[in-house]
Amino acid sequence: VAEVNKLGGIGIPVVVDHRDDTQVKSLFDKIESEQGRLDILINNAFQIPTRPDGIFDKDLLFRDFWEQPGWYWDALINV
């Protein structure tokens, strides 16, 4: 945020549980009403998940996101 502000932008730090659709929608509604639009979003919550059986499957990691199963995305962002 400090770097964005230093370069003339408007950096606004927020904490949102991205697993909660209500919080995410509220954030984007607030952005639209206060700023008009969102130019950059940085999400620093991430983990490399394993399959439900506990095995790491590197092939899942390198698939296009639309080809990854739903449980993979749930595990990826449920940190």
mmCIF file of N, CA, C and O in Angstrom:
data_model
loop_
_atom_site.group_PDB
_atom_site.id
_atom_site.type_symbol
_atom_site.label_atom_id
_atom_site.label_comp_id
_atom_site.label_asym_id
_atom_site.label_seq_id
_atom_site.Cartn_x
_atom_site.Cartn_y
_atom_site.Cartn_z
ATOM 1 N N VAL A 1 0.827 -1.186 0.000
ATOM 2 C CA VAL A 1 0.000 0.000 0.000
ATOM 3 C C VAL A 1 0.873 1.251 0.000
ATOM 4 O O VAL A 1 0.620 2.190 -0.746
ATOM 5 N N ALA A 2 1.901 1.249 0.840
ATOM 6 C CA ALA A 2 2.786 2.417 0.913
ATOM 7 C C ALA A 2 3.444 2.693 -0.440
ATOM 8 O O ALA A 2 3.561 3.852 -0.860
ATOM 9 N N GLU A 3 3.854 1.653 -1.126
ATOM 10 C CA GLU A 3 4.511 1.818 -2.434
ATOM 11 C C GLU A 3 3.540 2.385 -3.469
ATOM 12 O O GLU A 3 3.898 3.262 -4.251
ATOM 13 N N VAL A 4 2.308 1.894 -3.475
ATOM 14 C CA VAL A 4 1.294 2.410 -4.407
ATOM 15 C C VAL A 4 1.041 3.887 -4.132
ATOM 16 O O VAL A 4 1.014 4.714 -5.049
ATOM 17 N N ASN A 5 0.864 4.232 -2.865
ATOM 18 C CA ASN A 5 0.634 5.629 -2.498
ATOM 19 C C ASN A 5 1.833 6.500 -2.854
ATOM 20 O O ASN A 5 1.669 7.625 -3.344
ATOM 21 N N LYS A 6 3.027 5.993 -2.614
ATOM 22 C CA LYS A 6 4.253 6.732 -2.927
ATOM 23 C C LYS A 6 4.347 7.060 -4.418
ATOM 24 O O LYS A 6 4.838 8.113 -4.810
ATOM 25 N N LEU A 7 3.826 6.164 -5.236
ATOM 26 C CA LEU A 7 3.887 6.356 -6.690
ATOM 27 C C LEU A 7 2.691 7.124 -7.241
ATOM 28 O O LEU A 7 2.517 7.246 -8.436
ATOM 29 N N GLY A 8 1.847 7.646 -6.339
ATOM 30 C CA GLY A 8 0.747 8.502 -6.774
ATOM 31 C C GLY A 8 -0.600 7.815 -6.869
ATOM 32 O O GLY A 8 -1.594 8.443 -7.220
ATOM 33 N N GLY A 9 -0.656 6.533 -6.576
ATOM 34 C CA GLY A 9 -1.929 5.827 -6.605
ATOM 35 C C GLY A 9 -2.625 5.911 -5.261
ATOM 36 O O GLY A 9 -2.196 6.628 -4.360
ATOM 37 N N ILE A 10 -3.701 5.172 -5.161
ATOM 38 C CA ILE A 10 -4.426 5.097 -3.902
ATOM 39 C C ILE A 10 -4.428 3.637 -3.476
ATOM 40 O O ILE A 10 -5.124 2.808 -4.063
ATOM 41 N N GLY A 11 -3.624 3.321 -2.484
ATOM 42 C CA GLY A 11 -3.570 1.960 -1.955
ATOM 43 C C GLY A 11 -4.411 1.866 -0.701
ATOM 44 O O GLY A 11 -4.286 2.687 0.199
ATOM 45 N N ILE A 12 -5.289 0.889 -0.662
ATOM 46 C CA ILE A 12 -6.181 0.741 0.487
ATOM 47 C C ILE A 12 -6.078 -0.700 0.985
ATOM 48 O O ILE A 12 -6.536 -1.620 0.320
ATOM 49 N N PRO A 13 -5.483 -0.894 2.166
ATOM 50 C CA PRO A 13 -5.402 -2.259 2.690
ATOM 51 C C PRO A 13 -6.732 -2.684 3.304
ATOM 52 O O PRO A 13 -7.403 -1.891 3.972
ATOM 53 N N VAL A 14 -7.139 -3.898 3.032
ATOM 54 C CA VAL A 14 -8.364 -4.437 3.618
ATOM 55 C C VAL A 14 -8.133 -5.890 4.024
ATOM 56 O O VAL A 14 -7.259 -6.562 3.485
ATOM 57 N N VAL A 15 -8.919 -6.329 4.966
ATOM 58 C CA VAL A 15 -8.906 -7.732 5.365
ATOM 59 C C VAL A 15 -10.290 -8.292 5.058
ATOM 60 O O VAL A 15 -11.295 -7.758 5.534
ATOM 61 N N VAL A 16 -10.326 -9.324 4.227
ATOM 62 C CA VAL A 16 -11.579 -9.947 3.825
ATOM 63 C C VAL A 16 -11.374 -11.458 3.804
ATOM 64 O O VAL A 16 -10.359 -11.940 3.303
ATOM 65 N N ASP A 17 -12.318 -12.184 4.337
ATOM 66 C CA ASP A 17 -12.294 -13.646 4.223
ATOM 67 C C ASP A 17 -12.866 -13.988 2.856
ATOM 68 O O ASP A 17 -14.074 -13.921 2.638
ATOM 69 N N HIS A 18 -11.995 -14.315 1.921
ATOM 70 C CA HIS A 18 -12.437 -14.543 0.543
ATOM 71 C C HIS A 18 -13.268 -15.815 0.389
ATOM 72 O O HIS A 18 -13.799 -16.077 -0.678
ATOM 73 N N ARG A 19 -13.405 -16.593 1.446
ATOM 74 C CA ARG A 19 -14.302 -17.755 1.433
ATOM 75 C C ARG A 19 -15.741 -17.337 1.698
ATOM 76 O O ARG A 19 -16.667 -18.108 1.488
ATOM 77 N N ASP A 20 -15.935 -16.109 2.140
ATOM 78 C CA ASP A 20 -17.256 -15.596 2.504
ATOM 79 C C ASP A 20 -17.746 -14.657 1.402
ATOM 80 O O ASP A 20 -17.300 -13.512 1.287
ATOM 81 N N ASP A 21 -18.676 -15.152 0.589
ATOM 82 C CA ASP A 21 -19.166 -14.366 -0.554
ATOM 83 C C ASP A 21 -19.750 -13.025 -0.128
ATOM 84 O O ASP A 21 -19.637 -12.036 -0.850
ATOM 85 N N THR A 22 -20.365 -12.964 1.026
ATOM 86 C CA THR A 22 -20.949 -11.708 1.509
ATOM 87 C C THR A 22 -19.868 -10.671 1.755
ATOM 88 O O THR A 22 -20.026 -9.500 1.377
ATOM 89 N N GLN A 23 -18.760 -11.073 2.377
ATOM 90 C CA GLN A 23 -17.654 -10.138 2.616
ATOM 91 C C GLN A 23 -17.049 -9.663 1.295
ATOM 92 O O GLN A 23 -16.736 -8.479 1.137
ATOM 93 N N VAL A 24 -16.887 -10.583 0.354
ATOM 94 C CA VAL A 24 -16.300 -10.223 -0.943
ATOM 95 C C VAL A 24 -17.208 -9.237 -1.676
ATOM 96 O O VAL A 24 -16.748 -8.217 -2.183
ATOM 97 N N LYS A 25 -18.502 -9.528 -1.715
ATOM 98 C CA LYS A 25 -19.443 -8.624 -2.392
ATOM 99 C C LYS A 25 -19.448 -7.258 -1.718
ATOM 100 O O LYS A 25 -19.442 -6.230 -2.400
ATOM 101 N N SER A 26 -19.446 -7.239 -0.388
ATOM 102 C CA SER A 26 -19.429 -5.958 0.333
ATOM 103 C C SER A 26 -18.194 -5.145 -0.008
ATOM 104 O O SER A 26 -18.263 -3.927 -0.189
ATOM 105 N N LEU A 27 -17.048 -5.826 -0.110
ATOM 106 C CA LEU A 27 -15.810 -5.130 -0.466
ATOM 107 C C LEU A 27 -15.919 -4.505 -1.850
ATOM 108 O O LEU A 27 -15.598 -3.333 -2.038
ATOM 109 N N PHE A 28 -16.400 -5.267 -2.821
ATOM 110 C CA PHE A 28 -16.477 -4.733 -4.177
ATOM 111 C C PHE A 28 -17.542 -3.648 -4.302
ATOM 112 O O PHE A 28 -17.371 -2.697 -5.061
ATOM 113 N N ASP A 29 -18.623 -3.758 -3.551
ATOM 114 C CA ASP A 29 -19.618 -2.677 -3.520
ATOM 115 C C ASP A 29 -18.998 -1.404 -2.962
ATOM 116 O O ASP A 29 -19.211 -0.303 -3.487
ATOM 117 N N LYS A 30 -18.200 -1.551 -1.896
ATOM 118 C CA LYS A 30 -17.540 -0.396 -1.279
ATOM 119 C C LYS A 30 -16.529 0.231 -2.246
ATOM 120 O O LYS A 30 -16.462 1.452 -2.388
ATOM 121 N N ILE A 31 -15.769 -0.606 -2.920
ATOM 122 C CA ILE A 31 -14.795 -0.101 -3.899
ATOM 123 C C ILE A 31 -15.502 0.692 -4.989
ATOM 124 O O ILE A 31 -15.091 1.797 -5.341
ATOM 125 N N GLU A 32 -16.584 0.123 -5.513
ATOM 126 C CA GLU A 32 -17.309 0.800 -6.586
ATOM 127 C C GLU A 32 -17.874 2.138 -6.122
ATOM 128 O O GLU A 32 -17.769 3.144 -6.829
ATOM 129 N N SER A 33 -18.435 2.176 -4.914
ATOM 130 C CA SER A 33 -19.039 3.430 -4.443
ATOM 131 C C SER A 33 -17.994 4.481 -4.075
ATOM 132 O O SER A 33 -18.219 5.670 -4.283
ATOM 133 N N GLU A 34 -16.848 4.046 -3.548
ATOM 134 C CA GLU A 34 -15.839 5.006 -3.095
ATOM 135 C C GLU A 34 -14.794 5.349 -4.169
ATOM 136 O O GLU A 34 -14.300 6.469 -4.196
ATOM 137 N N GLN A 35 -14.445 4.392 -5.011
ATOM 138 C CA GLN A 35 -13.365 4.602 -5.974
ATOM 139 C C GLN A 35 -13.822 4.522 -7.429
ATOM 140 O O GLN A 35 -13.089 4.920 -8.325
ATOM 141 N N GLY A 36 -14.977 3.928 -7.677
ATOM 142 C CA GLY A 36 -15.469 3.799 -9.046
ATOM 143 C C GLY A 36 -15.069 2.485 -9.706
ATOM 144 O O GLY A 36 -15.828 1.920 -10.468
ATOM 145 N N ARG A 37 -13.860 2.019 -9.415
ATOM 146 C CA ARG A 37 -13.393 0.770 -10.016
ATOM 147 C C ARG A 37 -12.178 0.260 -9.246
ATOM 148 O O ARG A 37 -11.564 0.986 -8.469
ATOM 149 N N LEU A 38 -11.847 -0.988 -9.520
ATOM 150 C CA LEU A 38 -10.667 -1.619 -8.930
ATOM 151 C C LEU A 38 -9.652 -1.838 -10.038
ATOM 152 O O LEU A 38 -9.964 -2.447 -11.060
ATOM 153 N N ASP A 39 -8.448 -1.327 -9.859
ATOM 154 C CA ASP A 39 -7.409 -1.505 -10.865
ATOM 155 C C ASP A 39 -6.513 -2.703 -10.567
ATOM 156 O O ASP A 39 -6.108 -3.407 -11.477
ATOM 157 N N ILE A 40 -6.185 -2.903 -9.307
ATOM 158 C CA ILE A 40 -5.289 -3.997 -8.933
ATOM 159 C C ILE A 40 -5.793 -4.614 -7.637
ATOM 160 O O ILE A 40 -6.136 -3.912 -6.696
ATOM 161 N N LEU A 41 -5.810 -5.958 -7.610
ATOM 162 C CA LEU A 41 -6.160 -6.689 -6.394
ATOM 163 C C LEU A 41 -5.031 -7.668 -6.103
ATOM 164 O O LEU A 41 -4.640 -8.440 -6.976
ATOM 165 N N ILE A 42 -4.493 -7.599 -4.912
ATOM 166 C CA ILE A 42 -3.430 -8.522 -4.511
ATOM 167 C C ILE A 42 -3.968 -9.378 -3.383
ATOM 168 O O ILE A 42 -4.390 -8.874 -2.349
ATOM 169 N N ASN A 43 -3.959 -10.675 -3.604
ATOM 170 C CA ASN A 43 -4.430 -11.632 -2.615
ATOM 171 C C ASN A 43 -3.229 -12.432 -2.140
ATOM 172 O O ASN A 43 -2.571 -13.090 -2.931
ATOM 173 N N ASN A 44 -2.939 -12.391 -0.862
ATOM 174 C CA ASN A 44 -1.765 -13.096 -0.374
ATOM 175 C C ASN A 44 -2.111 -14.355 0.414
ATOM 176 O O ASN A 44 -1.292 -14.865 1.157
ATOM 177 N N ALA A 45 -3.316 -14.869 0.253
ATOM 178 C CA ALA A 45 -3.706 -16.120 0.906
ATOM 179 C C ALA A 45 -3.650 -17.237 -0.130
ATOM 180 O O ALA A 45 -4.372 -17.220 -1.120
ATOM 181 N N PHE A 46 -2.775 -18.207 0.091
ATOM 182 C CA PHE A 46 -2.582 -19.251 -0.909
ATOM 183 C C PHE A 46 -1.859 -20.432 -0.285
ATOM 184 O O PHE A 46 -1.003 -20.256 0.574
ATOM 185 N N GLN A 47 -2.228 -21.599 -0.698
ATOM 186 C CA GLN A 47 -1.473 -22.793 -0.349
ATOM 187 C C GLN A 47 -1.554 -23.762 -1.521
ATOM 188 O O GLN A 47 -2.464 -23.688 -2.326
ATOM 189 N N ILE A 48 -0.604 -24.645 -1.626
ATOM 190 C CA ILE A 48 -0.646 -25.679 -2.660
ATOM 191 C C ILE A 48 -1.307 -26.899 -2.035
ATOM 192 O O ILE A 48 -0.751 -27.518 -1.135
ATOM 193 N N PRO A 49 -2.516 -27.216 -2.480
ATOM 194 C CA PRO A 49 -3.266 -28.287 -1.831
ATOM 195 C C PRO A 49 -2.854 -29.682 -2.282
ATOM 196 O O PRO A 49 -2.246 -29.866 -3.330
ATOM 197 N N THR A 50 -3.234 -30.626 -1.466
ATOM 198 C CA THR A 50 -3.096 -32.036 -1.828
ATOM 199 C C THR A 50 -4.481 -32.560 -2.180
ATOM 200 O O THR A 50 -5.497 -31.941 -1.866
ATOM 201 N N ARG A 51 -4.518 -33.698 -2.835
ATOM 202 C CA ARG A 51 -5.796 -34.341 -3.148
ATOM 203 C C ARG A 51 -6.478 -34.727 -1.843
ATOM 204 O O ARG A 51 -5.844 -34.766 -0.790
ATOM 205 N N PRO A 52 -7.768 -35.047 -1.905
ATOM 206 C CA PRO A 52 -8.461 -35.464 -0.680
ATOM 207 C C PRO A 52 -7.811 -36.662 0.019
ATOM 208 O O PRO A 52 -7.935 -36.814 1.227
ATOM 209 N N ASP A 53 -7.069 -37.483 -0.745
ATOM 210 C CA ASP A 53 -6.388 -38.628 -0.130
ATOM 211 C C ASP A 53 -5.027 -38.250 0.455
ATOM 212 O O ASP A 53 -4.282 -39.103 0.929
ATOM 213 N N GLY A 54 -4.676 -36.938 0.429
ATOM 214 C CA GLY A 54 -3.434 -36.464 1.027
ATOM 215 C C GLY A 54 -2.226 -36.470 0.108
ATOM 216 O O GLY A 54 -1.138 -36.072 0.504
ATOM 217 N N ILE A 55 -2.396 -36.890 -1.129
ATOM 218 C CA ILE A 55 -1.295 -36.967 -2.092
ATOM 219 C C ILE A 55 -1.190 -35.659 -2.874
ATOM 220 O O ILE A 55 -2.180 -35.106 -3.322
ATOM 221 N N PHE A 56 0.036 -35.154 -3.026
ATOM 222 C CA PHE A 56 0.266 -33.968 -3.860
ATOM 223 C C PHE A 56 0.259 -34.397 -5.313
ATOM 224 O O PHE A 56 0.966 -35.325 -5.701
ATOM 225 N N ASP A 57 -0.529 -33.759 -6.134
ATOM 226 C CA ASP A 57 -0.660 -34.090 -7.559
ATOM 227 C C ASP A 57 -0.188 -32.891 -8.379
ATOM 228 O O ASP A 57 -0.926 -31.940 -8.584
ATOM 229 N N LYS A 58 1.075 -32.940 -8.830
ATOM 230 C CA LYS A 58 1.633 -31.784 -9.540
ATOM 231 C C LYS A 58 0.903 -31.504 -10.847
ATOM 232 O O LYS A 58 0.892 -30.378 -11.323
ATOM 233 N N ASP A 59 0.252 -32.511 -11.421
ATOM 234 C CA ASP A 59 -0.497 -32.276 -12.653
ATOM 235 C C ASP A 59 -1.662 -31.317 -12.421
ATOM 236 O O ASP A 59 -1.999 -30.525 -13.302
ATOM 237 N N LEU A 60 -2.271 -31.370 -11.244
ATOM 238 C CA LEU A 60 -3.346 -30.428 -10.936
ATOM 239 C C LEU A 60 -2.827 -29.006 -10.843
ATOM 240 O O LEU A 60 -3.482 -28.055 -11.271
ATOM 241 N N LEU A 61 -1.634 -28.854 -10.297
ATOM 242 C CA LEU A 61 -1.045 -27.528 -10.109
ATOM 243 C C LEU A 61 -0.850 -26.804 -11.439
ATOM 244 O O LEU A 61 -1.039 -25.601 -11.535
ATOM 245 N N PHE A 62 -0.509 -27.537 -12.477
ATOM 246 C CA PHE A 62 -0.178 -26.916 -13.755
ATOM 247 C C PHE A 62 -1.312 -26.955 -14.775
ATOM 248 O O PHE A 62 -1.130 -26.572 -15.909
ATOM 249 N N ARG A 63 -2.488 -27.388 -14.369
ATOM 250 C CA ARG A 63 -3.653 -27.328 -15.258
ATOM 251 C C ARG A 63 -4.179 -25.898 -15.303
ATOM 252 O O ARG A 63 -4.020 -25.126 -14.365
ATOM 253 N N ASP A 64 -4.856 -25.578 -16.408
ATOM 254 C CA ASP A 64 -5.565 -24.296 -16.453
ATOM 255 C C ASP A 64 -6.611 -24.300 -15.348
ATOM 256 O O ASP A 64 -7.192 -25.344 -15.030
ATOM 257 N N PHE A 65 -6.866 -23.141 -14.748
ATOM 258 C CA PHE A 65 -7.745 -23.096 -13.584
ATOM 259 C C PHE A 65 -9.134 -23.646 -13.878
ATOM 260 O O PHE A 65 -9.770 -24.231 -13.025
ATOM 261 N N TRP A 66 -9.636 -23.475 -15.094
ATOM 262 C CA TRP A 66 -10.973 -23.950 -15.420
ATOM 263 C C TRP A 66 -11.017 -25.471 -15.566
ATOM 264 O O TRP A 66 -12.090 -26.054 -15.637
ATOM 265 N N GLU A 67 -9.853 -26.109 -15.590
ATOM 266 C CA GLU A 67 -9.790 -27.571 -15.669
ATOM 267 C C GLU A 67 -9.514 -28.213 -14.310
ATOM 268 O O GLU A 67 -9.448 -29.431 -14.202
ATOM 269 N N GLN A 68 -9.361 -27.408 -13.277
ATOM 270 C CA GLN A 68 -9.095 -27.941 -11.944
ATOM 271 C C GLN A 68 -10.423 -28.217 -11.231
ATOM 272 O O GLN A 68 -11.369 -27.440 -11.367
ATOM 273 N N PRO A 69 -10.500 -29.296 -10.463
ATOM 274 C CA PRO A 69 -11.753 -29.623 -9.772
ATOM 275 C C PRO A 69 -12.076 -28.621 -8.661
ATOM 276 O O PRO A 69 -11.188 -27.952 -8.131
ATOM 277 N N GLY A 70 -13.354 -28.545 -8.319
ATOM 278 C CA GLY A 70 -13.798 -27.602 -7.300
ATOM 279 C C GLY A 70 -13.123 -27.793 -5.957
ATOM 280 O O GLY A 70 -12.773 -26.819 -5.290
ATOM 281 N N TRP A 71 -12.908 -29.041 -5.541
ATOM 282 C CA TRP A 71 -12.271 -29.271 -4.241
ATOM 283 C C TRP A 71 -10.868 -28.675 -4.216
ATOM 284 O O TRP A 71 -10.397 -28.241 -3.173
ATOM 285 N N TYR A 72 -10.202 -28.637 -5.397
ATOM 286 C CA TYR A 72 -8.847 -28.092 -5.477
ATOM 287 C C TYR A 72 -8.864 -26.608 -5.129
ATOM 288 O O TYR A 72 -8.053 -26.130 -4.350
ATOM 289 N N TRP A 73 -9.834 -25.877 -5.704
ATOM 290 C CA TRP A 73 -9.930 -24.438 -5.437
ATOM 291 C C TRP A 73 -10.327 -24.182 -3.990
ATOM 292 O O TRP A 73 -9.842 -23.243 -3.366
ATOM 293 N N ASP A 74 -11.215 -25.011 -3.463
ATOM 294 C CA ASP A 74 -11.587 -24.860 -2.059
ATOM 295 C C ASP A 74 -10.360 -24.999 -1.165
ATOM 296 O O ASP A 74 -10.139 -24.215 -0.244
ATOM 297 N N ALA A 75 -9.547 -26.022 -1.440
ATOM 298 C CA ALA A 75 -8.340 -26.248 -0.637
ATOM 299 C C ALA A 75 -7.283 -25.166 -0.871
ATOM 300 O O ALA A 75 -6.566 -24.775 0.036
ATOM 301 N N LEU A 76 -7.226 -24.658 -2.085
ATOM 302 C CA LEU A 76 -6.241 -23.641 -2.452
ATOM 303 C C LEU A 76 -6.435 -22.358 -1.669
ATOM 304 O O LEU A 76 -5.469 -21.758 -1.196
ATOM 305 N N ILE A 77 -7.681 -21.961 -1.497
ATOM 306 C CA ILE A 77 -7.938 -20.673 -0.847
ATOM 307 C C ILE A 77 -8.432 -20.805 0.590
ATOM 308 O O ILE A 77 -8.639 -19.807 1.256
ATOM 309 N N ASN A 78 -8.641 -21.995 1.061
ATOM 310 C CA ASN A 78 -9.143 -22.198 2.430
ATOM 311 C C ASN A 78 -7.987 -22.242 3.409
ATOM 312 O O ASN A 78 -7.716 -23.250 4.041
ATOM 313 N N VAL A 79 -7.290 -21.119 3.515
ATOM 314 C CA VAL A 79 -6.109 -21.048 4.394
ATOM 315 C C VAL A 79 -6.363 -20.141 5.567
ATOM 316 O O VAL A 79 -7.206 -19.307 5.569
#
